[in-house]
Structures are given as C-alpha cells and as structure tokens.
XYZ file of C-alpha atoms in Angstrom:
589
model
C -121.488 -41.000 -116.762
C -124.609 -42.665 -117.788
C -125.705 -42.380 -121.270
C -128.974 -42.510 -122.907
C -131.186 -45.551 -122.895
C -132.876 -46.834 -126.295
C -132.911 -43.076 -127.287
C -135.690 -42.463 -129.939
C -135.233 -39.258 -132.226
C -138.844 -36.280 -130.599
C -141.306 -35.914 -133.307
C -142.222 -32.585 -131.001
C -140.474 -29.240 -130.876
C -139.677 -28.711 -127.265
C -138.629 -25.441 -125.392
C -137.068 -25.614 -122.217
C -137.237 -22.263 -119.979
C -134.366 -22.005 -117.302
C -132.931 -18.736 -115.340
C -129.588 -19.510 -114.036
C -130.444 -17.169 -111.544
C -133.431 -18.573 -110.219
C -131.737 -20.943 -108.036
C -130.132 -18.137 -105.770
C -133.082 -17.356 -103.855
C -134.200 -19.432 -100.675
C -136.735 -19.162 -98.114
C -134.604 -19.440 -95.475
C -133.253 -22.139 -93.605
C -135.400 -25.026 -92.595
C -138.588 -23.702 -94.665
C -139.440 -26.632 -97.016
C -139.836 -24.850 -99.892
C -136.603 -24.822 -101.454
C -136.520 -23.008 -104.797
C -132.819 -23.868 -105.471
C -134.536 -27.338 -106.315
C -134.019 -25.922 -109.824
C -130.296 -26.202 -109.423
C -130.724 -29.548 -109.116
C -133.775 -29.920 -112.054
C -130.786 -27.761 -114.308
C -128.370 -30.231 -113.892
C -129.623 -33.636 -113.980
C -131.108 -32.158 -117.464
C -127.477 -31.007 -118.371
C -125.644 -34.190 -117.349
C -128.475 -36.711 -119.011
C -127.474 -34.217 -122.417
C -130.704 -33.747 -122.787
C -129.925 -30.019 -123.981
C -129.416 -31.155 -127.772
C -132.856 -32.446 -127.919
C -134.525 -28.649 -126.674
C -134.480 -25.817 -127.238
C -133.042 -24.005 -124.204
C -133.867 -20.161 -123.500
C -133.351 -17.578 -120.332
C -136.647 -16.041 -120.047
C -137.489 -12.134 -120.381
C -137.957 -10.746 -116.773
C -141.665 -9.996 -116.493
C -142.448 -6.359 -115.894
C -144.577 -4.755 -113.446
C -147.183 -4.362 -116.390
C -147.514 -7.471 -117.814
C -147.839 -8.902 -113.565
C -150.775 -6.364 -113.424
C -152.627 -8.192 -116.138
C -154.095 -9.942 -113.676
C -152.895 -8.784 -110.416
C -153.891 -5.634 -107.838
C -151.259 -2.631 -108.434
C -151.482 -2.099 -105.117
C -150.110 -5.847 -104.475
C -147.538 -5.772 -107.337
C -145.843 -2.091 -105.992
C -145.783 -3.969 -102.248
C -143.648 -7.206 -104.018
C -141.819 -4.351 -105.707
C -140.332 -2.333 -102.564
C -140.914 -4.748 -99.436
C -137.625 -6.607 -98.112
C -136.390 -8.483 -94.987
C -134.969 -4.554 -93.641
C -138.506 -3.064 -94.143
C -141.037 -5.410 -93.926
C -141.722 -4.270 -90.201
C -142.714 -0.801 -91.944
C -145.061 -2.387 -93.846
C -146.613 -4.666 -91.218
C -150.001 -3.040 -92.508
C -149.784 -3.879 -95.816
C -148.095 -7.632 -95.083
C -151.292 -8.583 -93.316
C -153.559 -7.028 -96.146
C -151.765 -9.139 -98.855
C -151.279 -12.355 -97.075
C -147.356 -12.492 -96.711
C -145.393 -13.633 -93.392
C -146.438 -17.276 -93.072
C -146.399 -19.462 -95.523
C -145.145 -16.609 -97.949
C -142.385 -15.061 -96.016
C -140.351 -12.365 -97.150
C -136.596 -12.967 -98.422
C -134.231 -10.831 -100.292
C -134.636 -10.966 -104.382
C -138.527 -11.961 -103.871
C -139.503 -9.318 -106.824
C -136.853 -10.965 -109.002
C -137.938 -14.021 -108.280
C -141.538 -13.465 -109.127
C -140.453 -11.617 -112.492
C -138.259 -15.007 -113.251
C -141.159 -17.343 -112.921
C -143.776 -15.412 -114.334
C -141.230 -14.319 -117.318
C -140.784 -18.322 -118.169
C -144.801 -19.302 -118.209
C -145.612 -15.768 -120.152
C -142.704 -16.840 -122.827
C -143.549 -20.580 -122.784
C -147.253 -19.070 -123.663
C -145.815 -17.045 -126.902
C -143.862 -20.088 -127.732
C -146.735 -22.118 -127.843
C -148.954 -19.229 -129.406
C -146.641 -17.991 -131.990
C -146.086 -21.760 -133.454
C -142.457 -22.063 -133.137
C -142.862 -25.022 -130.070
C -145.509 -27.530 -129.580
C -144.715 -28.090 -125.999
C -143.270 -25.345 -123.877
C -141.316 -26.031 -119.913
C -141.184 -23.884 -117.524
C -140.309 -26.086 -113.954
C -139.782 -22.811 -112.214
C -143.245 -22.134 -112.673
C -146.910 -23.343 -111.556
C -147.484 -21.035 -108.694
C -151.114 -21.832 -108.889
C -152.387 -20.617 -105.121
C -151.975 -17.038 -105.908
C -154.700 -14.979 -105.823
C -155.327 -11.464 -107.704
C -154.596 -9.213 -104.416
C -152.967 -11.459 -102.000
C -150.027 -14.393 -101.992
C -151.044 -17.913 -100.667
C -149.368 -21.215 -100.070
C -145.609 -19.752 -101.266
C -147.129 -18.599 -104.520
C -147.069 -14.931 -104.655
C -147.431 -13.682 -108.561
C -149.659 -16.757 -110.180
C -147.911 -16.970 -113.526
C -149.991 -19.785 -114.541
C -153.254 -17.037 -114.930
C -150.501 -14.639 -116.527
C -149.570 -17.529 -119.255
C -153.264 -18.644 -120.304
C -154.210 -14.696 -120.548
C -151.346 -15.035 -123.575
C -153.286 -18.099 -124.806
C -156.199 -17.017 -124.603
C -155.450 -14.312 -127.349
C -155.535 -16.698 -129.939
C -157.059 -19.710 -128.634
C -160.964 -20.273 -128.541
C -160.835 -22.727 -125.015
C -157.787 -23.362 -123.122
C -157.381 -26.803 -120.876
C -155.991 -26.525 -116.906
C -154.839 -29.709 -115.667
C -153.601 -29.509 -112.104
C -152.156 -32.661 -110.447
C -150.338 -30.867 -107.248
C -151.587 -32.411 -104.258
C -152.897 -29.261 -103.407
C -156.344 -27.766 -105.143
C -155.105 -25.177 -107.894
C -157.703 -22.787 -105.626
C -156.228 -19.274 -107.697
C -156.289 -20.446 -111.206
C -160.063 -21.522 -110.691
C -160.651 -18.527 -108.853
C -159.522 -16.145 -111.636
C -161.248 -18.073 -114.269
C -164.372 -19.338 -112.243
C -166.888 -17.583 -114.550
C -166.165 -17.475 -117.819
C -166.470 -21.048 -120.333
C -163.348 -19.930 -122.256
C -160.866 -21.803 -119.266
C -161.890 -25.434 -117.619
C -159.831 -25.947 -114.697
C -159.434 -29.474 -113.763
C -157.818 -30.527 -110.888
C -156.953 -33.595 -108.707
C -155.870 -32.907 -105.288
C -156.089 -34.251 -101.211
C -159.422 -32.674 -99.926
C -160.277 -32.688 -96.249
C -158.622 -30.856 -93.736
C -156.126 -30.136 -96.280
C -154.625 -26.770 -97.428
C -156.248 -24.725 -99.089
C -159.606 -25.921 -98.181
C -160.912 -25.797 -101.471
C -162.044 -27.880 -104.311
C -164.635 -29.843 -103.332
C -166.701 -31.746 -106.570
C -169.757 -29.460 -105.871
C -167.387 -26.592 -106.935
C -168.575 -26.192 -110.644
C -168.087 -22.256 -111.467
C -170.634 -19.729 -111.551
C -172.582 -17.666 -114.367
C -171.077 -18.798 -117.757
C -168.470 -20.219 -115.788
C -170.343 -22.655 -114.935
C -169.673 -26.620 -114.666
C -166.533 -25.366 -116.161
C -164.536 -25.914 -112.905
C -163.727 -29.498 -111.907
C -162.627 -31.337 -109.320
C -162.075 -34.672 -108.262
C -161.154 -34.546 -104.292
C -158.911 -37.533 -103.201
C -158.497 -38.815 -99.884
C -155.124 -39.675 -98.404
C -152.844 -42.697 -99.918
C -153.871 -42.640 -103.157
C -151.983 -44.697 -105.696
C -150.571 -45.305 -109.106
C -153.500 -47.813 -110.213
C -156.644 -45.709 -108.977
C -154.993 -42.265 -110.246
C -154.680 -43.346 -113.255
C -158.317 -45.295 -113.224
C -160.076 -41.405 -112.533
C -157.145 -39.547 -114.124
C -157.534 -40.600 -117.820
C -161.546 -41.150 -118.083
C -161.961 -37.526 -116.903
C -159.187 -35.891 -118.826
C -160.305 -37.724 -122.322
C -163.732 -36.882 -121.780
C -162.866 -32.818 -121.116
C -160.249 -32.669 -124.119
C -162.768 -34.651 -127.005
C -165.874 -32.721 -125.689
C -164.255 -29.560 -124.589
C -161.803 -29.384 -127.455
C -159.402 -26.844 -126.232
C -157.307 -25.252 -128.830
C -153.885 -25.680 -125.579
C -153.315 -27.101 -122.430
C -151.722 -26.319 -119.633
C -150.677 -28.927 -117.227
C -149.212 -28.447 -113.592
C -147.028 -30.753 -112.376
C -146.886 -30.197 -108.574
C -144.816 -33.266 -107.440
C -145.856 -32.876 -103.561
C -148.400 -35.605 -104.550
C -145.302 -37.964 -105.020
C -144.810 -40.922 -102.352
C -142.896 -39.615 -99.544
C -143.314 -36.315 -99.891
C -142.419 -33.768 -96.832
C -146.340 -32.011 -97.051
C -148.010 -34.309 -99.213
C -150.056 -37.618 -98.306
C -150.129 -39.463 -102.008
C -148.530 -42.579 -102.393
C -147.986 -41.975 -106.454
C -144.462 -43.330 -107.802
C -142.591 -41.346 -110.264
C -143.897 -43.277 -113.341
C -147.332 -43.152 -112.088
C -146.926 -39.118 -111.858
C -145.338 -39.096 -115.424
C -147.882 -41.406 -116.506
C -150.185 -38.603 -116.524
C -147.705 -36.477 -118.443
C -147.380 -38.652 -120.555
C -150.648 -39.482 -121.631
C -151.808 -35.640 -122.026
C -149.027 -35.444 -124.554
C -150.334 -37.780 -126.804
C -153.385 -35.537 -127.304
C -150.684 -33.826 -129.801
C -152.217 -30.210 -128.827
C -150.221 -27.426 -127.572
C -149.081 -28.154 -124.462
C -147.583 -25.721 -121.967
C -145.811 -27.653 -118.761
C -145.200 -26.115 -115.655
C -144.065 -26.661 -111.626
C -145.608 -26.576 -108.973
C -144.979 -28.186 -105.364
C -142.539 -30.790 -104.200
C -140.859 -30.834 -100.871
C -138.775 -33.797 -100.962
C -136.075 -31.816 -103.115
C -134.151 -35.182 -104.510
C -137.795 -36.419 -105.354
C -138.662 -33.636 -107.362
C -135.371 -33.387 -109.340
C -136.114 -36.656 -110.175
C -139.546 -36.383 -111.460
C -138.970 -33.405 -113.356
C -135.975 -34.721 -115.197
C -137.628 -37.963 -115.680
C -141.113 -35.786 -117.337
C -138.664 -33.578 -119.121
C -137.114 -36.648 -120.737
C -140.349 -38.157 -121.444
C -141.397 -34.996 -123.167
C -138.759 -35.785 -125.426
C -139.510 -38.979 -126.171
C -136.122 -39.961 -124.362
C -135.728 -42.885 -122.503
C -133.261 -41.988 -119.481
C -131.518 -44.306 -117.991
C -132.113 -45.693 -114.069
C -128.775 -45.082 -113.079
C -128.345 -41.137 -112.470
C -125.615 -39.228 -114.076
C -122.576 -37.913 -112.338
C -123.880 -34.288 -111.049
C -123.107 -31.262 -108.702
C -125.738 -33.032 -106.312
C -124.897 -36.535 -106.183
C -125.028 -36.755 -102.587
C -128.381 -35.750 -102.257
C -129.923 -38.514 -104.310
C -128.216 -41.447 -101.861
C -128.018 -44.601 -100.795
C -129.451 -45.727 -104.417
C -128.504 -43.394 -106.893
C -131.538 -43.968 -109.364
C -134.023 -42.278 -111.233
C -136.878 -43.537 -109.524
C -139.220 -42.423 -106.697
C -140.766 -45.724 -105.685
C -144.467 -46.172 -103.852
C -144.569 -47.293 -100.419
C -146.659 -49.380 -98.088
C -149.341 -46.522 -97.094
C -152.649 -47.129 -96.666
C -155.086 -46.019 -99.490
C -158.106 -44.259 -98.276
C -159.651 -44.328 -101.470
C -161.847 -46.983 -101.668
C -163.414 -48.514 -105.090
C -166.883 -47.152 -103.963
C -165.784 -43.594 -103.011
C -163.890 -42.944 -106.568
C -166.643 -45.086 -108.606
C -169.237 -42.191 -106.556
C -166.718 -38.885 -107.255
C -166.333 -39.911 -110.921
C -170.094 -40.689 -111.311
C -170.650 -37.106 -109.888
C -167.758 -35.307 -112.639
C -169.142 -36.800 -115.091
C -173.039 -35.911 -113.986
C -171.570 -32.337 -114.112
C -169.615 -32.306 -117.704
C -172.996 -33.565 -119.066
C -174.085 -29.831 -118.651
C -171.610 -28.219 -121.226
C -171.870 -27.979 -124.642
C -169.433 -29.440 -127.466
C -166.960 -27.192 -128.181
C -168.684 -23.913 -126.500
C -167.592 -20.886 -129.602
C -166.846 -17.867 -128.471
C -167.687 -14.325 -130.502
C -165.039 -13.245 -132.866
C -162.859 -10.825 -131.635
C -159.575 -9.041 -132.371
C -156.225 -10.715 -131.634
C -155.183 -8.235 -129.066
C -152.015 -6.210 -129.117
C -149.158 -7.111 -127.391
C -147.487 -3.962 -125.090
C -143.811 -4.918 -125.194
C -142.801 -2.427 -127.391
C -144.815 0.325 -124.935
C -142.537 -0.819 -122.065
C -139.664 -0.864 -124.126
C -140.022 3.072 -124.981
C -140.789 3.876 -121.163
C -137.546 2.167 -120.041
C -135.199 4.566 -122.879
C -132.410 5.629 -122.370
C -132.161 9.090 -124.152
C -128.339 9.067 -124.526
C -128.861 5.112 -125.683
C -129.236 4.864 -129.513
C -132.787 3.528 -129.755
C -133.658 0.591 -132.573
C -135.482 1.192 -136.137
C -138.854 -0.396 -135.075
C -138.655 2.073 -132.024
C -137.974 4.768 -134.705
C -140.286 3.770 -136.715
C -142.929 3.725 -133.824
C -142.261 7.584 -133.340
C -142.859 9.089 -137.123
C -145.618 11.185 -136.869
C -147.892 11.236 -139.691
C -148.598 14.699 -141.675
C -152.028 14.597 -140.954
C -151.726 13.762 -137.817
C -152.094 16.340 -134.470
C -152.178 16.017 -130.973
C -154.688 16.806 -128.360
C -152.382 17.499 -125.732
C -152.863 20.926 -123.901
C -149.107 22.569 -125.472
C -151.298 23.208 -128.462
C -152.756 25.824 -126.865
C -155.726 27.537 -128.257
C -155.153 25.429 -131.785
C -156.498 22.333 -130.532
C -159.540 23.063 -131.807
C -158.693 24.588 -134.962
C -159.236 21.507 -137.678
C -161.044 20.984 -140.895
C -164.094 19.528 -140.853
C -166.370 17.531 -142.912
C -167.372 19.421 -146.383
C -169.775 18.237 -149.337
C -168.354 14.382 -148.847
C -164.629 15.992 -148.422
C -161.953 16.289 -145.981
C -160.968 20.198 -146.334
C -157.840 21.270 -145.350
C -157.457 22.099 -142.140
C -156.290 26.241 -141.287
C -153.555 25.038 -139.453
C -151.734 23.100 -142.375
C -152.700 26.312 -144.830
C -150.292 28.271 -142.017
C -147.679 26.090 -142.084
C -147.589 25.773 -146.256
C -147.617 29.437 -146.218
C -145.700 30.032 -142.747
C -142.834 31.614 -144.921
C -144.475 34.516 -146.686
C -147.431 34.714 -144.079
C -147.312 36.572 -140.880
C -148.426 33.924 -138.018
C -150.307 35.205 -135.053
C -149.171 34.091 -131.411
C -151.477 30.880 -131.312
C -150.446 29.711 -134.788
C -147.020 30.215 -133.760
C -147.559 27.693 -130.835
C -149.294 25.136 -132.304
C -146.670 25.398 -135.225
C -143.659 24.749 -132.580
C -145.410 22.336 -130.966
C -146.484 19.588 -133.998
C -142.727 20.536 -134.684
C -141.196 19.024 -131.257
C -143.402 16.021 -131.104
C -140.981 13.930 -132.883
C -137.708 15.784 -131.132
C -138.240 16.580 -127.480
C -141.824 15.416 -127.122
C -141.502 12.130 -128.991
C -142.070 9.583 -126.328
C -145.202 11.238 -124.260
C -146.679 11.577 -127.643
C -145.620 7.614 -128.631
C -146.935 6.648 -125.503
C -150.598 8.208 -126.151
C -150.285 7.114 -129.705
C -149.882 3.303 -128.340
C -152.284 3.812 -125.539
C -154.893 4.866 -128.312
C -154.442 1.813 -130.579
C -154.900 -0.919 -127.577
C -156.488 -1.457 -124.331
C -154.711 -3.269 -121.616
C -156.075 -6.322 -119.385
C -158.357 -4.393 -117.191
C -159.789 -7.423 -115.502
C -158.679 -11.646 -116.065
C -161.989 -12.414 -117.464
C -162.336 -9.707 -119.941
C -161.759 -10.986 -123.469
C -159.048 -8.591 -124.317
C -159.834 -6.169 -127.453
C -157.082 -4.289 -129.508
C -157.521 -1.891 -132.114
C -155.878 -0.370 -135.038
C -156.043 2.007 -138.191
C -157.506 -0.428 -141.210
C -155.716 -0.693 -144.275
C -156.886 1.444 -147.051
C -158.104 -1.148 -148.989
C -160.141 -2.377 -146.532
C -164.023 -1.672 -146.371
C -164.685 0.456 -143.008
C -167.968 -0.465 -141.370
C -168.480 3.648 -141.135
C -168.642 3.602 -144.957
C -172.128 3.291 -146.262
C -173.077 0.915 -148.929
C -173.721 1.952 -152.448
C -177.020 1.470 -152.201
C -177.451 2.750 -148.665
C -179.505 5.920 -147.707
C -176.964 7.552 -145.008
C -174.739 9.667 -146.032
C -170.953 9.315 -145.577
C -169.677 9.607 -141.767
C -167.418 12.341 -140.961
C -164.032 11.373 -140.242
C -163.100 10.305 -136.903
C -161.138 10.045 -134.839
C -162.022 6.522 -133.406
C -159.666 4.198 -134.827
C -161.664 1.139 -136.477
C -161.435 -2.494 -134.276
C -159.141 -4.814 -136.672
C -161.400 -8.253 -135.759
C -159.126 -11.314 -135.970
C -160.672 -14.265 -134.774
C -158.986 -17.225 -132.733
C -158.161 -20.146 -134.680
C -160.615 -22.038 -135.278
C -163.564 -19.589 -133.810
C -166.584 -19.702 -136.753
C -167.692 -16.493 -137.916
C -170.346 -14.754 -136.334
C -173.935 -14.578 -138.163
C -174.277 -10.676 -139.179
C -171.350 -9.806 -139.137
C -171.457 -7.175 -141.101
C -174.548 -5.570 -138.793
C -172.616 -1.932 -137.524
C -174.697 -2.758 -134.159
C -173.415 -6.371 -133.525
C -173.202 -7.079 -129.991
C -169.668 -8.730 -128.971
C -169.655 -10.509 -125.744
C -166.211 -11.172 -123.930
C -165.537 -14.114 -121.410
C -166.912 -11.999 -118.301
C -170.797 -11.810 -119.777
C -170.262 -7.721 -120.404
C -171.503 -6.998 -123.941
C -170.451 -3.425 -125.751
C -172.458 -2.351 -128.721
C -171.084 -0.237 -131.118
C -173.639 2.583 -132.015
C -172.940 4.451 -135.372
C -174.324 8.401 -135.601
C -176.297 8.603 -138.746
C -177.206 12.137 -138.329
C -176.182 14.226 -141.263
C -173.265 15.955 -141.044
C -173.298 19.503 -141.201
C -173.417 21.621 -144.396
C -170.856 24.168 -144.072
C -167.633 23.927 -142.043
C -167.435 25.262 -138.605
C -165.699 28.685 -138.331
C -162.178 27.815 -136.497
C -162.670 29.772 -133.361
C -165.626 27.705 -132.305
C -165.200 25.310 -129.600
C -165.697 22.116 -131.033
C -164.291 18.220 -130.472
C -161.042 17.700 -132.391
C -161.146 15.319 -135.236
C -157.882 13.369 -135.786
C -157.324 12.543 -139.398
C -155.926 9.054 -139.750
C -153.225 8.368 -142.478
C-alpha cells in the first residue's frame, strides 16, 4: 500500500461530507453520468488514510422544507412521488419540469437529491457556525438546476441551498465555478442582488447550456456582479491559470467576501467523455489550491466529470491538497484498482489537443472582466439585519412520534407561558375577551380573574370553553399550537433573493423601539402582540446611520424595502367592555 509522501501536519480544520449510500444510485446503464463515482472518491480517500487528517460526517437528509428554500413546491412534491413505474402518469408534469433527457428518472432520485443537498446545507453550517474552515462535499455542485425545473443531471441545486445558509451571517459570499460547463442556475438565482458574485470559467459556443457569455453582468443591483470568462475549446494548464488567478484576486481583495464557494466540476479535465479542456490534474488543483490560500471560509463542492477514473483522481488529489497532504503518485491498493489501468497513478496528464485560445482572444476577454469589475464598489455593505432563525427544530416536531418520548429542548419548546393565549377558533367566543391597555398598565385580563376564582365562581358556558381549551394546549393540542408559536417567531425563505428576516421576543432588559424616550411626547404603546425584530448583523456588516429611527427603512438583497410604521395615537382611556369585538392582544412573557 502506498503511504504518504513528505506529509506536512493541516494548519486548517477540514470536514469531509460522505453518504455511504450515495453511491447506490445510477442513471442507468451507458448514461455517462455515473454517481457511484463517489464509491470510488470514498475509497481512494480511505486507502491514502487520509481520514485521520478530517473530520468525516454522514450528512442530515435534507427535507422537503429546507429544498423549498429555493425551489417550486410544485417541483419538489413531483421529485417526491415520480419513479421509473409512474413516470408515464406524469408525462405532463415531466415535460413541465424538464426531466426525461438529460435528467432521467431512476429509482431513489428523491433520496438522492436529499443526500446531496443535505452535504452542501451541512458543509454551509460547518463553515457558518466556526467549527471548520473548509467544508467537502464531492457529492455536491449540482449547479444547472434551476428554481422550477432540473437541467443538465442537476435536479435540486444544493449549491443555491448552501450559500442561502451563508448568507445568514455573511455580508458577500464568493461563487467560483470551474466545470466546463457555465454554472447557468447559481447565476440565475442570484443574478440581481450584490450580496452573491458568481464567477465562472467555462467552454462557450455551441456548448451546453448556452449561457455565460462576458456581456452577462446581472441585472438591477445585481448588476456587474455576474462574471464570466467564456473559453474556447483546448484550453490549457498555462493560459487557465494566466486568466484564472488575475480575475479571482481581483474579485476576492475588492469584493471581500466574508466565504467562498468553489465548484470543482472536473469535466474540464483532459480527456474527458463531454468536456473539450485540455487541463491536467495539477493544473485543475492548481486553482484549488490557490483559492485556499485566501485563508477565508471555504466551502468545496462537485460538480461534473465523466471520465469516472479521472475524477476519482482529481478529487482525491484536491482533497489531499486541502489538507496540506502530499499523496503519493503511485495509487493505493483499492476496491477499484482495475479501473485506474495500465498506469496506476495519481495523475491525469494533458494531451496533444489543439488550443483554441489564442493570446489575443484571452488578453481581449480579460480586458473586458476587468472593464466590468471596475463598476462595483469596495466591499458593497449591506443593511443590518437579523440573523435569521433556523427551522430544524419546526420539522423535527412535525415528524413526532406521539408514542416516541420526545427530547427536553422539544419540551421545552411546548411550555406555554401564563400569559400567554391562543387565537385559534376552539376558544370560542373568548378570543376576544383580554385586558387591555389602562392608565400606562396591563390590567388583568377577565379570563385569568375566572380561572383564579374558577373554584368558588360559577363559570358560564364560554368561560368554561376557553378554560378547557388554554388547558389542552400543552396536552392534546401541544404541537398545532408549537407549530403557530414557531411560525410566529420566523419567516421562512419566501423567495432566493430575499434577505431572510427572523424575529423574536426581546429580553427584558432590552430597550424596545415601542418604548418612548424619557423625554419623548408619545405616550406608552399598548402592548402587542407583534413580537419585536431581534437585529443581529453579519459579521463584519457596519451599523446603519439612525438606527435607532422607529421608521428606518431595511432593504434586503432583492431591492424590496419594508418600513416599520409605529401608531402614535393615544391609546384609549378606559378599557373596552369584554363583549366587544375587538383584535386580540397577546401578552408576551
């Protein structure tokens, strides 16, 4: 067995995302896409021991809600219940979302998706929560598919999945594609907003997808913040890395992302089965390589590669440099020796093609990048905004089991305050029946007077329903109400370019913007039953001028803007008699 080579001790802490399973699935025979490729990934990483150096984790199964942060419903439900013994059932709906072709259908294809997009959205939280400082996820880097449809044997685009997780607590976030193929549905999700520059290198020309020509900048504040250098066929180590480097040291020191994310398709290796590039396996890992050394967080991920011994190769080779290991040349005994005959190496060597690319044409396309990152800003800030809540404990509670003991936080989650009532329609005609604001305090509301007195008192039918039913919330009612409860405190991804917002009950030591100053002339706000936004900004995002203004405007990554307007009417006098019909006002604890 060959051993390591000059083996130098990572300065980095590396996760390493692999699903044993995710190797069982296949297109089908003759297809060149070949997913059990990972197999072979898996255990040329295994037999160079490079497993000591990682850390290695199985990846959560992404859930149908966390693939609808970006994608249709419609689309994810059709992944959900279409296989190879109904798909001519939903003939309709396989021509609406794009799948047949290049995306046919096989058994496992929702598991699948869920593996791949699991790895890049935990490779994200690795990355985001500070416990790695480069995350791997080879079974990843799906990058052509869209929001509603699949494309180019991408159907659920985990890339746009992972960078929503980044972008909840970083400012800018880096995409650097080098697939041979343009990364068409990552700039396509992200083409107008300035918080995501896409970047990619790729064959143009009568070329799959048809996209990504240099004149492709982004629109609206997206602007100029899509690039692409378009390559012509043959292109080698030498001239790749000659455009490669100049454009992606420019981008990081003028962009200054707070994380990158770098795709590693390795169809634009030499020899590939679709690709045309004539790059060697250094030469692709040169880029790797130098991206590292940027020393920002750096999420890697898949992409193509039909030449399956190729990409084995490259991927080991990458995950190796990662690690500041030095493999050696001579490959390892493995379950897939055979494939990597007559020589048995660790190399993918160039060959004699042609390169199309002349000097002139890549002095012109560079000239023309660099003519268009002369149009954004340094470091473009974006407003500060709440760190927004994360939903897996939500899913968690959907998915109990009510003869399965359930956890403390999950406990916990369910305690219903004292304070605290529903607006559900099993109150009945008590819904409305709450105290109200009183001389600059919160009166006691009738209904908690009947239940402090409810054992000398006589209760009348509607008190006796309401009663029962702030009673079963926490028995046989717990998880509807938990659900609204959670709904309540966060909003959900509605769209990829909204700037996700999350909020929560403040502490009680913490100024509310609804409380007046001392010196103010309003008088106190009633309580309400709004919950306050808890505003976290990114790391490193500089505080917003005004910021204590109630009416500041906060503008999200898609250009909307929502200003918060603040009632300064004065509150009424006397409290409202409880048989009116009037808006419910939740008392926060």
């Amino acid at each position: 067995m060959a051993a390591l080579a000059n083996s130098t001790k990572t300065t980095r802490r590396v996760s390493y995302f692999y699903d044993e399973d995710v190797g069982n699935y296949t297109y089908g025979q003759g297809h060149p896409m070949k997913p059990h490729r990972m197999r072979m990934v898996h255990d040329l990483v295994v037999n160079y021991n490079l497993f000591k150096k990682m850390e290695v984790l199985t990846p959560k199964r992404a859930t149908f809600r966390q693939m609808t942060r970006f994608h249709t419903d419609e689309y994810i439900h059709f992944l959900e219940r279409v296989t190879p013994l109904n798909v001519e059932e939903l003939s309709q709906q396989q021509t609406r979302f794009n799948v047949g072709e290049d995306c046919p259908i096989f058994e496992g294809l929702f598991e699948f998706c869920s593996i791949s997009a699991g790895g890049s959205i935990d490779a994200a939280n690795k990355l985001t929560s500070g416990e790695s400082d480069i995350a791997i996820n080879w079974s990843g880097g799906l990058h052509h598919a869209k929001r509603f449809e699949a494309s180019g044997f991408c159907y659920v685009n985990d890339i746009v999945l992972a960078i929503l997780e980044l972008l909840r607590f970083y400012q800018r976030v880096l995409y650097i594609d080098i697939d041979i193929h343009h990364g068409d549905g990552v700039e396509e999700a992200f083409y107008t907003t300035d918080r995501v520059l896409t970047c990619s290198f790729h064959k143009f020309g009568q070329f799959f997808p048809g996209t990504g020509d240099v004149s492709d900048i982004g629109i609206g504040t997206g602007k100029y913040y899509a690039v692409n250098f378009p390559l012509k066929d043959g292109m080698d180590d030498w001239n790749y890395q000659n455009v490669f480097r100049p454009v992606v040291q420019h981008i990081i020191e003028w962009y200054r992302p707070g994380a990158i994310v770098l795709q590693c398709g390795a169809d634009s290796l030499a020899g590939d089965r679709l690709g045309c590039f004539n790059l060697s396996m250094k030469g692709h890992a040169a880029c790797v390589d130098f991206v590292k050394d940027f020393n920002l967080p750096l999420m890697v991920v898949g992409g193509g590669g039909y030449t399956i011994r190729n990409v084995a190769r490259a991927w080991t080779y990458e995950t190796g440099l990662l690690l500041e290991e030095q493999l050696s040349e001579d490959l390892p005994y493995n379950n897939f020796l055979e494939y990597y005959g007559p020589n048995y190496k660790l190399d993918v060597p160039a060959n004699n093609m042609e390169n199309m690319n002349t000097p002139a044409y890549l002095a012109d396309m560079k000239a023309k990048v660099f003519e268009n990152l002369r149009n954004i800003p340094f470091a473009p800030s974006v407003q500060i905004h709440p760190v927004p809540y994360r939903e897996e404990s939500e899913e968690d509670e959907e998915e109990d089991d009510p003869d399965t003991r359930i956890s403390q936080r999950q406990l916990n989650a369910r305690v219903v305050p004292e304070n605290e009532f529903s607006d559900s329609e099993d109150e009945g005609g008590r819904r409305h029946e709450r105290s109200y604001y009183t001389n600059g305090k919160t009166g006691e509301s009738s209904a908690r007077k009947a239940r402090a007195n409810n054992k000398t008192a006589l209760h009348n039918e509607s008190e006796s329903r309401g009663s029962s039913s702030r009673s079963g919330k926490t028995n046989s009612g717990v998880r509807d109400q938990g659900r609204s409860k959670t709904s309540r405190a966060n909003q959900i991804f509605d769209d990829v370019l909204n700037t996700t917002v999350s909020t929560s009950v403040p502490p009680a030591d913490r100024p509310s913007i609804m409380t007046p100053s001392p010196n103010s002339s309003r008088p106190p706000a009633p309580p309400s039953d709004v919950a306050q936004e808890d505003v976290t900004s990114a790391p490193g995002t500089p505080p917003i001028p005004n910021a204590n203004n109630a009416n500041e405007t906060v503008t999200g990554a898609n250009e909307t803007t929502t200003t918060m307007e603040i009632d300064t009417a004065e509150p009424e006098s006397e409290p409202i008699a409880k048989d009116e019909e009037t808006e419910d006002v939740t008392m926060q604890s």
